[in-house]
Structure formats: C-alpha cells, structure tokens
Tab-separated table of C-alpha atoms and ligand atoms in Angstrom:
chain	number	residue	atom	x	y	z
A	242	MET	CA	-11.089	-24.906	21.854
A	243	SER	CA	-8.574	-27.256	20.309
A	244	GLY	CA	-5.562	-24.933	20.168
A	245	ILE	CA	-5.953	-22.811	23.264
A	246	LEU	CA	-5.661	-24.045	26.824
A	247	LYS	CA	-8.682	-23.838	29.095
A	248	GLY	CA	-6.607	-21.710	31.486
A	249	GLN	CA	-5.831	-19.242	28.692
A	250	PHE	CA	-9.510	-19.042	27.733
A	251	ASP	CA	-10.549	-18.483	31.357
A	252	HIS	CA	-7.946	-15.739	31.704
A	253	LEU	CA	-9.294	-14.009	28.568
A	254	SER	CA	-12.897	-14.152	29.705
A	255	GLU	CA	-12.073	-13.047	33.259
A	256	THR	CA	-10.248	-9.994	31.930
A	257	LEU	CA	-12.349	-9.087	28.881
A	258	GLY	CA	-15.745	-10.145	30.240
A	259	ARG	CA	-17.332	-13.595	30.577
A	260	ASP	CA	-20.162	-12.923	28.168
A	261	ARG	CA	-17.876	-11.225	25.623
A	262	VAL	CA	-15.332	-13.939	24.881
A	263	LEU	CA	-16.941	-16.679	22.816
A	264	ALA	CA	-15.493	-20.182	22.491
A	265	ASP	CA	-15.342	-22.008	19.115
A	266	HIS	CA	-17.162	-19.158	17.439
A	267	PRO	CA	-17.709	-19.261	13.627
A	268	VAL	CA	-15.780	-16.463	11.898
A	269	GLY	CA	-16.702	-17.074	8.233
A	270	PRO	CA	-19.925	-15.010	8.502
A	271	TYR	CA	-17.832	-11.979	9.557
A	272	THR	CA	-15.909	-12.088	6.262
A	273	THR	CA	-17.206	-10.835	2.912
A	274	PHE	CA	-16.473	-14.276	1.368
A	275	ASN	CA	-18.557	-15.980	4.085
A	276	ILE	CA	-15.998	-18.791	4.210
A	277	GLY	CA	-13.912	-20.221	7.048
A	278	GLY	CA	-14.122	-22.135	10.318
A	279	PRO	CA	-14.329	-21.141	13.988
A	280	ALA	CA	-11.920	-19.245	16.231
A	281	ASP	CA	-10.910	-20.867	19.511
A	282	ALA	CA	-11.809	-17.550	21.119
A	283	PHE	CA	-13.647	-14.584	19.589
A	284	TYR	CA	-13.973	-11.096	21.013
A	285	GLU	CA	-15.499	-7.928	19.634
A	286	ALA	CA	-13.646	-4.745	20.612
A	287	THR	CA	-15.949	-1.718	20.656
A	288	SER	CA	-13.343	0.985	21.317
A	289	ALA	CA	-9.674	1.615	20.588
A	290	GLU	CA	-9.019	1.052	24.300
A	291	GLU	CA	-10.646	-2.385	24.181
A	292	LEU	CA	-8.762	-3.264	20.999
A	293	ALA	CA	-5.402	-2.355	22.544
A	294	GLY	CA	-6.320	-4.132	25.801
A	295	ALA	CA	-7.193	-7.399	24.056
A	296	ILE	CA	-3.985	-7.377	21.989
A	297	VAL	CA	-1.759	-6.684	25.001
A	298	LEU	CA	-3.513	-9.498	26.862
A	299	ALA	CA	-3.008	-11.961	23.991
A	300	ARG	CA	0.648	-10.977	23.520
A	301	ASN	CA	1.400	-11.267	27.228
A	302	ALA	CA	-0.199	-14.734	27.269
A	303	ASP	CA	1.722	-15.780	24.102
A	304	LEU	CA	-1.599	-16.397	22.434
A	305	PRO	CA	-1.806	-16.059	18.632
A	306	PHE	CA	-4.332	-13.373	17.679
A	307	PHE	CA	-5.788	-11.889	14.529
A	308	VAL	CA	-7.361	-8.446	14.141
A	309	LEU	CA	-10.354	-8.723	11.826
A	310	GLY	CA	-11.884	-5.718	10.073
A	311	LEU	CA	-14.648	-6.482	7.567
A	312	GLY	CA	-12.730	-9.546	6.371
A	313	ALA	CA	-12.857	-8.165	2.813
A	314	ASN	CA	-9.310	-9.075	1.844
A	315	ILE	CA	-8.763	-12.464	3.468
A	316	LEU	CA	-9.444	-16.151	3.011
A	317	LEU	CA	-9.957	-17.885	6.357
A	318	GLY	CA	-9.163	-21.607	6.444
A	319	ASP	CA	-11.917	-24.228	6.873
A	320	LYS	CA	-10.456	-25.293	10.235
A	321	GLY	CA	-10.600	-21.711	11.506
A	322	PHE	CA	-8.145	-19.860	13.716
A	323	ARG	CA	-6.199	-21.342	16.638
A	324	GLY	CA	-6.103	-18.495	19.127
A	325	LEU	CA	-8.042	-15.265	19.560
A	326	VAL	CA	-9.837	-13.433	16.756
A	327	ILE	CA	-10.481	-9.809	17.713
A	328	ARG	CA	-13.202	-8.302	15.578
A	329	ASN	CA	-12.576	-4.596	15.415
A	330	ALA	CA	-15.840	-2.732	16.000
A	331	ALA	CA	-14.223	0.429	17.423
A	332	LYS	CA	-16.110	3.009	15.389
A	333	ARG	CA	-15.891	6.464	16.967
A	334	VAL	CA	-15.482	9.256	14.379
A	335	SER	CA	-15.088	13.021	14.812
A	336	VAL	CA	-14.205	15.922	12.514
A	337	SER	CA	-12.463	19.143	13.566
A	338	GLU	CA	-13.178	22.616	12.209
A	339	GLU	CA	-9.908	22.356	10.247
A	340	GLY	CA	-11.097	19.247	8.380
A	341	ILE	CA	-9.129	16.675	10.359
A	342	LEU	CA	-11.238	13.528	10.507
A	343	GLU	CA	-10.289	11.222	13.356
A	344	ALA	CA	-11.597	7.665	13.276
A	345	GLU	CA	-11.114	4.597	15.417
A	346	SER	CA	-9.697	1.821	13.280
A	347	GLY	CA	-12.840	-0.329	13.225
A	348	ALA	CA	-14.914	2.462	11.666
A	349	VAL	CA	-16.340	1.366	8.320
A	350	PHE	CA	-15.435	3.685	5.449
A	351	TRP	CA	-18.516	3.145	3.336
A	352	PRO	CA	-21.136	4.232	4.159
A	353	ASP	CA	-20.323	5.450	7.697
A	354	VAL	CA	-17.113	7.513	7.626
A	355	ILE	CA	-17.532	8.765	4.059
A	356	ASN	CA	-21.073	9.983	4.655
A	357	ILE	CA	-20.030	11.864	7.802
A	358	ALA	CA	-17.298	13.648	5.813
A	359	ILE	CA	-19.622	14.448	2.911
A	360	ASP	CA	-22.424	15.728	5.137
A	361	LEU	CA	-19.980	18.139	6.792
A	362	GLY	CA	-18.552	19.237	3.420
A	363	TRP	CA	-15.086	17.653	3.715
A	364	SER	CA	-13.528	15.996	0.666
A	365	GLY	CA	-10.877	13.277	0.202
A	366	LEU	CA	-12.597	10.021	1.125
A	367	GLU	CA	-15.606	10.061	-1.223
A	368	HIS	CA	-13.654	8.273	-3.998
A	369	TYR	CA	-13.661	5.071	-1.921
A	370	ALA	CA	-17.455	4.811	-1.754
A	371	GLY	CA	-18.649	1.245	-2.197
A	372	ILE	CA	-15.376	-0.453	-1.165
A	373	PRO	CA	-15.849	-2.682	1.905
A	374	SER	CA	-13.201	-1.672	4.434
A	375	THR	CA	-12.527	-0.608	7.968
A	376	VAL	CA	-10.078	2.225	8.575
A	377	GLY	CA	-7.457	-0.265	9.882
A	378	GLY	CA	-7.823	-2.613	6.893
A	379	ALA	CA	-7.565	0.371	4.541
A	380	LEU	CA	-4.272	1.557	6.043
A	381	TRP	CA	-2.952	-2.013	6.002
A	382	GLN	CA	-3.137	-2.088	2.205
A	383	ASN	CA	-3.265	1.620	1.235
A	384	LEU	CA	-6.804	1.456	-0.132
A	385	HIS	CA	-6.992	2.573	-3.752
A	386	PHE	CA	-9.483	3.144	-6.480
A	387	LEU	CA	-9.127	3.725	-10.207
A	388	SER	CA	-11.603	6.496	-10.869
A	389	PRO	CA	-13.620	6.012	-14.083
A	390	ALA	CA	-14.886	9.594	-14.293
A	391	PRO	CA	-13.735	11.919	-17.079
A	392	GLY	CA	-11.106	14.265	-15.668
A	393	ARG	CA	-10.440	12.014	-12.690
A	394	GLU	CA	-9.144	8.885	-14.484
A	395	ARG	CA	-6.319	7.984	-12.172
A	396	THR	CA	-5.671	5.649	-9.297
A	397	MET	CA	-6.341	7.417	-6.008
A	398	PHE	CA	-4.581	6.149	-2.906
A	399	LEU	CA	-5.689	6.590	0.686
A	400	GLU	CA	-2.145	7.719	1.604
A	401	GLU	CA	-2.961	11.046	-0.099
A	402	VAL	CA	-5.160	12.023	2.858
A	403	VAL	CA	-3.578	10.141	5.780
A	404	LEU	CA	-2.235	12.621	8.338
A	405	ASP	CA	-1.108	10.384	11.185
A	406	ALA	CA	-2.177	7.437	13.342
A	407	HIS	CA	-2.096	6.097	16.857
A	408	ILE	CA	-0.551	2.661	16.740
A	409	LEU	CA	0.181	-0.118	19.189
A	410	SER	CA	3.666	-1.363	18.355
A	411	PRO	CA	4.761	-5.016	18.729
A	412	ASP	CA	6.336	-4.185	22.125
A	413	ASN	CA	2.948	-2.858	23.283
A	414	ILE	CA	4.004	0.797	23.236
A	415	ARG	CA	1.372	3.224	21.993
A	416	ARG	CA	2.642	6.042	19.841
A	417	ARG	CA	1.580	8.539	17.229
A	418	VAL	CA	3.221	8.109	13.825
A	419	THR	CA	2.953	10.393	10.798
A	420	ALA	CA	1.857	9.153	7.366
A	421	ASP	CA	5.435	8.637	6.101
A	422	TYR	CA	5.975	5.957	8.771
A	423	PHE	CA	3.614	3.670	6.826
A	424	ASN	CA	5.890	3.574	3.774
A	425	PHE	CA	2.813	3.204	1.579
A	426	GLY	CA	3.004	1.574	-1.860
A	427	TYR	CA	0.571	-0.195	-4.180
A	428	ASP	CA	-1.259	-2.668	-1.883
A	429	GLN	CA	1.573	-2.074	0.584
A	430	SER	CA	2.253	-0.549	3.973
A	431	ILE	CA	4.787	-1.175	6.711
A	432	ILE	CA	2.178	-2.650	9.061
A	433	GLN	CA	1.989	-5.765	6.857
A	434	HIS	CA	5.458	-6.654	8.199
A	435	SER	CA	5.977	-4.659	11.402
A	436	GLY	CA	3.244	-6.118	13.621
A	437	ASP	CA	1.921	-2.621	14.453
A	438	ILE	CA	-1.812	-2.335	15.020
A	439	VAL	CA	-3.649	0.852	14.055
A	440	LEU	CA	-5.849	2.085	16.903
A	441	ILE	CA	-6.919	5.474	15.552
A	442	ALA	CA	-6.166	7.259	12.267
A	443	ARG	CA	-6.459	10.907	11.256
A	444	PHE	CA	-7.118	12.192	7.744
A	445	GLN	CA	-6.628	15.730	6.475
A	446	LEU	CA	-9.599	16.605	4.275
A	447	LYS	CA	-10.358	19.643	2.106
A	448	LYS	CA	-13.476	21.800	2.011
A	449	ALA	CA	-15.794	20.910	-0.897
A	450	ASP	CA	-19.400	21.015	-1.958
A	451	SER	CA	-21.444	18.145	-0.476
A	452	GLU	CA	-23.639	17.819	-3.580
A	453	THR	CA	-20.602	17.389	-5.875
A	454	MET	CA	-19.218	14.705	-3.560
A	455	ARG	CA	-22.571	12.910	-3.472
A	456	ARG	CA	-22.535	12.869	-7.274
A	457	ILE	CA	-19.020	11.344	-7.258
A	458	THR	CA	-20.061	8.583	-4.837
A	459	LYS	CA	-23.148	7.866	-6.955
A	460	GLU	CA	-21.084	7.619	-10.159
A	461	ASN	CA	-18.501	5.367	-8.520
A	462	ILE	CA	-21.121	3.068	-7.051
A	463	GLU	CA	-22.982	2.794	-10.361
A	464	TRP	CA	-19.682	2.011	-12.114
A	465	ARG	CA	-18.900	-0.665	-9.511
A	466	SER	CA	-22.333	-2.247	-9.703
A	467	THR	CA	-21.788	-3.148	-13.364
A	468	ARG	CA	-18.364	-4.711	-12.739
A	469	HIS	CA	-18.434	-6.125	-9.221
A	470	PRO	CA	-20.736	-8.818	-7.842
A	471	PRO	CA	-23.047	-7.526	-5.068
A	472	LEU	CA	-21.753	-8.796	-1.709
A	473	ASP	CA	-25.177	-9.522	-0.210
A	474	THR	CA	-26.079	-12.118	-2.862
A	475	GLU	CA	-22.651	-13.055	-4.302
A	476	PRO	CA	-20.093	-13.028	-1.447
A	477	SER	CA	-16.499	-12.449	-2.559
A	478	ALA	CA	-13.115	-11.185	-1.383
A	479	GLY	CA	-12.742	-8.702	-4.246
A	480	SER	CA	-9.788	-9.241	-6.572
A	481	ILE	CA	-8.026	-12.523	-5.864
A	482	PHE	CA	-4.790	-11.944	-7.791
A	483	LYS	CA	-2.336	-9.051	-7.744
A	484	LYS	CA	-2.328	-6.636	-10.605
A	485	ILE	CA	0.203	-7.282	-13.369
A	486	GLU	CA	1.433	-3.879	-14.497
A	487	GLY	CA	0.102	-2.860	-17.899
A	488	ILE	CA	-1.820	-6.114	-18.498
A	489	GLY	CA	-4.209	-6.865	-15.645
A	490	ALA	CA	-4.696	-10.224	-13.967
A	491	GLY	CA	-8.413	-10.205	-14.823
A	492	ARG	CA	-7.719	-9.752	-18.536
A	493	LEU	CA	-5.316	-12.733	-18.599
A	494	ILE	CA	-7.847	-14.967	-16.812
A	495	ASP	CA	-10.597	-13.770	-19.147
A	496	GLU	CA	-8.457	-14.460	-22.241
A	497	CYS	CA	-7.991	-18.037	-20.994
A	498	GLY	CA	-11.795	-18.358	-21.093
A	499	LEU	CA	-12.120	-19.025	-17.358
A	500	LYS	CA	-15.116	-16.812	-16.506
A	501	GLY	CA	-17.916	-18.990	-15.155
A	502	THR	CA	-15.560	-21.851	-14.143
A	503	ARG	CA	-16.868	-23.590	-11.041
A	504	LYS	CA	-15.198	-25.745	-8.368
A	505	GLY	CA	-17.455	-26.876	-5.520
A	506	GLY	CA	-19.257	-23.766	-4.303
A	507	ILE	CA	-16.797	-21.335	-5.902
A	508	GLU	CA	-17.253	-19.680	-9.270
A	509	ILE	CA	-15.255	-17.156	-11.304
A	510	THR	CA	-17.884	-14.512	-11.846
A	511	HIS	CA	-18.969	-13.511	-15.337
A	512	ARG	CA	-18.758	-9.869	-14.260
A	513	HIS	CA	-15.000	-9.831	-13.555
A	514	ALA	CA	-12.482	-12.617	-14.204
A	515	ASN	CA	-10.342	-11.696	-11.165
A	516	ILE	CA	-13.230	-12.143	-8.720
A	517	MET	CA	-14.472	-15.463	-7.336
A	518	ILE	CA	-17.895	-15.689	-5.755
A	519	ASN	CA	-19.292	-18.014	-3.118
A	520	ARG	CA	-22.308	-19.650	-4.774
A	521	GLY	CA	-23.346	-21.138	-1.414
A	522	GLY	CA	-21.512	-23.560	0.845
A	523	ALA	CA	-18.093	-22.815	-0.700
A	524	THR	CA	-15.095	-23.932	1.340
A	525	ALA	CA	-11.601	-22.501	1.620
A	526	GLN	CA	-10.411	-25.701	-0.109
A	527	ASP	CA	-12.652	-24.848	-3.101
A	528	VAL	CA	-10.973	-21.438	-3.295
A	529	LEU	CA	-7.484	-22.937	-3.015
A	530	SER	CA	-8.143	-25.469	-5.771
A	531	MET	CA	-9.595	-22.724	-8.010
A	532	ILE	CA	-6.541	-20.518	-7.354
A	533	GLU	CA	-4.227	-23.424	-8.229
A	534	PHE	CA	-6.188	-24.139	-11.413
A	535	VAL	CA	-6.181	-20.477	-12.539
A	536	VAL	CA	-2.443	-20.024	-11.841
A	537	LYS	CA	-1.598	-23.196	-13.809
A	538	THR	CA	-3.873	-22.340	-16.748
A	539	VAL	CA	-2.661	-18.731	-17.067
A	540	GLN	CA	0.969	-19.830	-16.815
A	541	GLU	CA	0.517	-22.505	-19.501
A	542	GLN	CA	-1.487	-20.347	-21.895
A	543	LYS	CA	-0.062	-16.865	-21.271
A	544	GLY	CA	3.331	-17.376	-19.615
A	545	TYR	CA	2.533	-15.146	-16.615
A	546	VAL	CA	2.632	-16.325	-13.002
A	547	LEU	CA	-0.291	-14.877	-11.045
A	548	GLU	CA	0.134	-14.229	-7.334
A	549	PRO	CA	-2.769	-14.053	-4.878
A	550	GLU	CA	-3.382	-10.638	-3.328
A	551	ILE	CA	-5.652	-11.860	-0.527
A	552	ALA	CA	-4.171	-12.960	2.816
A	553	PHE	CA	-4.541	-16.601	3.912
A	554	ILE	CA	-5.478	-16.749	7.582
A	555	GLY	CA	-5.730	-19.664	10.025
A	556	GLU	CA	-5.739	-23.436	9.389
A	557	PHE	CA	-6.684	-24.946	6.033
B	146	LIG	C1	-16.275	-6.491	-3.442
B	146	LIG	C2	-14.935	-5.979	-3.058
B	146	LIG	C3	-14.373	-4.904	-3.744
B	146	LIG	C4	-13.114	-4.407	-3.401
B	146	LIG	N1	-12.624	-3.323	-4.085
B	146	LIG	C5	-11.432	-2.792	-3.713
B	146	LIG	C6	-10.923	-1.612	-4.354
B	146	LIG	O1	-11.524	-1.046	-5.256
B	146	LIG	N2	-9.749	-1.122	-3.932
B	146	LIG	C7	-9.036	-1.695	-2.907
B	146	LIG	O2	-7.963	-1.184	-2.556
B	146	LIG	N3	-9.484	-2.828	-2.285
B	146	LIG	C8	-10.652	-3.368	-2.656
B	146	LIG	N4	-11.121	-4.504	-2.032
B	146	LIG	C9	-10.332	-5.131	-0.968
B	146	LIG	C10	-10.736	-4.668	0.457
B	146	LIG	O3	-11.866	-3.850	0.391
B	146	LIG	C11	-9.592	-3.899	1.112
B	146	LIG	O4	-8.429	-4.689	1.166
B	146	LIG	C12	-9.956	-3.427	2.524
B	146	LIG	O5	-9.036	-2.438	2.922
B	146	LIG	C13	-9.983	-4.550	3.546
B	146	LIG	O6	-10.386	-3.983	4.784
B	146	LIG	P1	-10.955	-4.899	5.959
B	146	LIG	O7	-11.358	-3.999	7.066
B	146	LIG	O8	-11.987	-5.810	5.430
B	146	LIG	O9	-9.655	-5.727	6.361
B	146	LIG	P2	-9.583	-7.312	6.666
B	146	LIG	O10	-9.787	-8.058	5.399
B	146	LIG	O11	-10.438	-7.639	7.821
B	146	LIG	O12	-8.065	-7.426	7.092
B	146	LIG	C14	-7.042	-7.307	6.120
B	146	LIG	C15	-5.689	-7.244	6.858
B	146	LIG	O13	-5.603	-6.013	7.566
B	146	LIG	C16	-5.259	-6.270	8.911
B	146	LIG	N5	-5.890	-5.258	9.761
B	146	LIG	C17	-7.206	-4.977	9.869
B	146	LIG	N6	-7.389	-3.979	10.770
B	146	LIG	C18	-6.165	-3.647	11.234
B	146	LIG	C19	-5.692	-2.684	12.187
B	146	LIG	N7	-6.538	-1.896	12.882
B	146	LIG	N8	-4.347	-2.589	12.407
B	146	LIG	C20	-3.487	-3.397	11.743
B	146	LIG	N9	-3.878	-4.329	10.837
B	146	LIG	C21	-5.193	-4.441	10.588
B	146	LIG	C22	-5.845	-7.648	9.200
B	146	LIG	O14	-5.257	-8.229	10.354
B	146	LIG	C23	-5.544	-8.368	7.891
B	146	LIG	O15	-4.211	-8.828	7.883
B	146	LIG	C24	-12.387	-5.016	-2.355
B	146	LIG	C25	-12.943	-6.111	-1.660
B	146	LIG	C26	-14.201	-6.577	-2.000
B	146	LIG	C27	-14.783	-7.725	-1.227
C-alpha cells in the first residue's frame, strides 16, 4: 500500500465492504497481456450502482482510480497502480421487444452479450465476435472490425448501433447521453478526454435470422484464428501500434523483418507483425523496449513514425 494512506484504505473497505477491497492485489492477471504489478487497492464492482459508488468514493477522497474492463487495450506498469483499481464486473443485460439491448458497462461482448442478441434474433453486434471487450471499453475506443466476408468487406464501427448511455460525469452527476455525445471516430471517443464513465449503454438492433448471424460469427472467428494469437496460450494486447492510413503498421513492421523478434519474455508474433505476445514472464519493461526498438527500426528503414495505440497505465 505504498501510495495510498492507511486511513484512505480503511475508509474504502468500511464503505465498500471489508472483504471486497483487497490491498496490494496483482492486476496483471486481469489483463489480456498478463503483465503488470499490483494495485494499492482493488475492488470488483458487480453492478452499475457499485461502479458509480466506488468512483464517487475515490473522487471524494482525492484517490486516483482506474476503471478496468478486460484489460485488452492497456499495458500496466511493472510497479502497478498507486490508488484504486475498479474491475468492472457489472454485467446485467436485457433486450426489449423493440430490439433495444441494454447492458451494464462491465458486460463482456463476446461471447455473453453477442450470444444473447443472436439467440433472440437481434442483429448489429455479431460482427464483433471474438474481440475481447467489455461494453465500457468498447465505447471508449469505438470498437471496430474490418469484415473479411464477401459483400461485407468494410470496417464496421460500434457507433453504428449505439443508441444512448448512462454516464457518470467528472462532477459525479449521472445523466443519459445520446450517441452523438461520444463524438466517435477511429479508435476515438470523447470519454478518452472527458473523464466520463459509462455505467450502462443501450444499442438499437435490427431483427435478423439467428442462423445467419451464427454463420457470420463463425466466419469471423475462423478468420481471426488464422491471424491473431490465441489469448489463452499467447497473451497479447491486440494491435500495439495505430493504423497508418493506406499502409498498415503491421505491414511496415513485417517489411522490416521484425516478426519473431524477442526481448525478454516478449515476442513479435509470426502471425501478425503488429501484435506482441507474452511468451511467459514478460514485463512491461520488455514491452517498452520492444516498442522503442520497433519505432526506431521502422523510422530508419521506412521513414514512418509509429505511435502506440494501447494505453499505458500505472507506474513503470
Ligand atoms: C487479441 C485482441 C484482438 C483485438 N482485436 C480488436 C479489433 O478487432 N478491433 C478493435 O477495435 N479492438 C481490438 N482489440 C482491442 C480491444 O479488444 C478493445 O480496445 C476493447 O474495446 C478493450 O476493452 P476492455 O474492456 O478490455 O477495456 P480495457 O482495456 O480494460 O480499458 C481500455 C480503456 O477503457 C477505459 N474504460 C473501460 N471501461 C470503461 C467505462 N465503463 N467507462 C469509461 N471508460 C472505460 C479504461 O479505463 C481504459 O482507459 C483487440 C485486443 C486483443 C487483445
């Protein structure tokens, strides 16, 4: 508990529950990279109410906090997080007769939310099958997927089906905002800068045949399995560098011959040059030194400056 006062910790555990606030708790295993040190305090919110309550508590106590989804788009530092990590496990999902799917922000898209929609015959989310993401993390970056299927070869963005959301604003006011509030772009939304937290989101879906949607998810997952390392045996954070329009960061790295390069426990996978995998025991420092090496090599050989797309969280 190096960065948080004992009084602050006691206040958290008295309010949120003694057995539910964990001191010096390892956070790396809750990320898809399986890298990173402990949080001073760690709490798992199991409803939107609990999520909002924990954030208000941290803000009122001037305690730094971080809302963690599946940790699929972050690199957590080896020294961990000074403050409170709130793991969002608020997962309630319901669907109205008009095809409005309402999900708490910790609900996991694949397989949970997507399968509920498909089983009930509602279309719009099935394209994102196989991507690790909570609803909150997906809105944060406007989840997208370049469909490989004939007739559907285009990038689909989650914003196409977002109806509205319940957010907790930085001044702790809860309000409902419509999709345009998010100002979505490629890998962009307003909540990356505003400090708003998504509590609940609603998606407007369209009626469709469940079998057709199951076929789409199957095709997308098969396509992914040939290009992406499986998370259970080759932990990763997905693409490390931002896309360079018309060229592709992965292609540049590949053309520099960097696939298979290894630093400590980190390796650039042979499957996809923009993805690094944790070969076991990798540290955040390994990732940083690999990023530095790739940026330098691509700049020297290709003249492009790559920028990381993942977020760097905590102390390195
Ligand atoms: C193998 C693999 C493949 C991937 N493929 C794709 C792909 O095809 N397309 C794509 O778009 N992405 C892809 N990604 C990236 C990743 O899946 C997305 O960025 C995803 O949306 C991250 O969601 P998360 O719940 O893990 O968020 P986290 O990584 O936990 O958090 C990311 C950010 O969102 C913030 N956040 C989380 N929840 C909330 C909330 N409720 N309110 C406000 N802020 C919040 C966090 O604080 C953090 O800043 C891939 C990643 C992996 C590992």
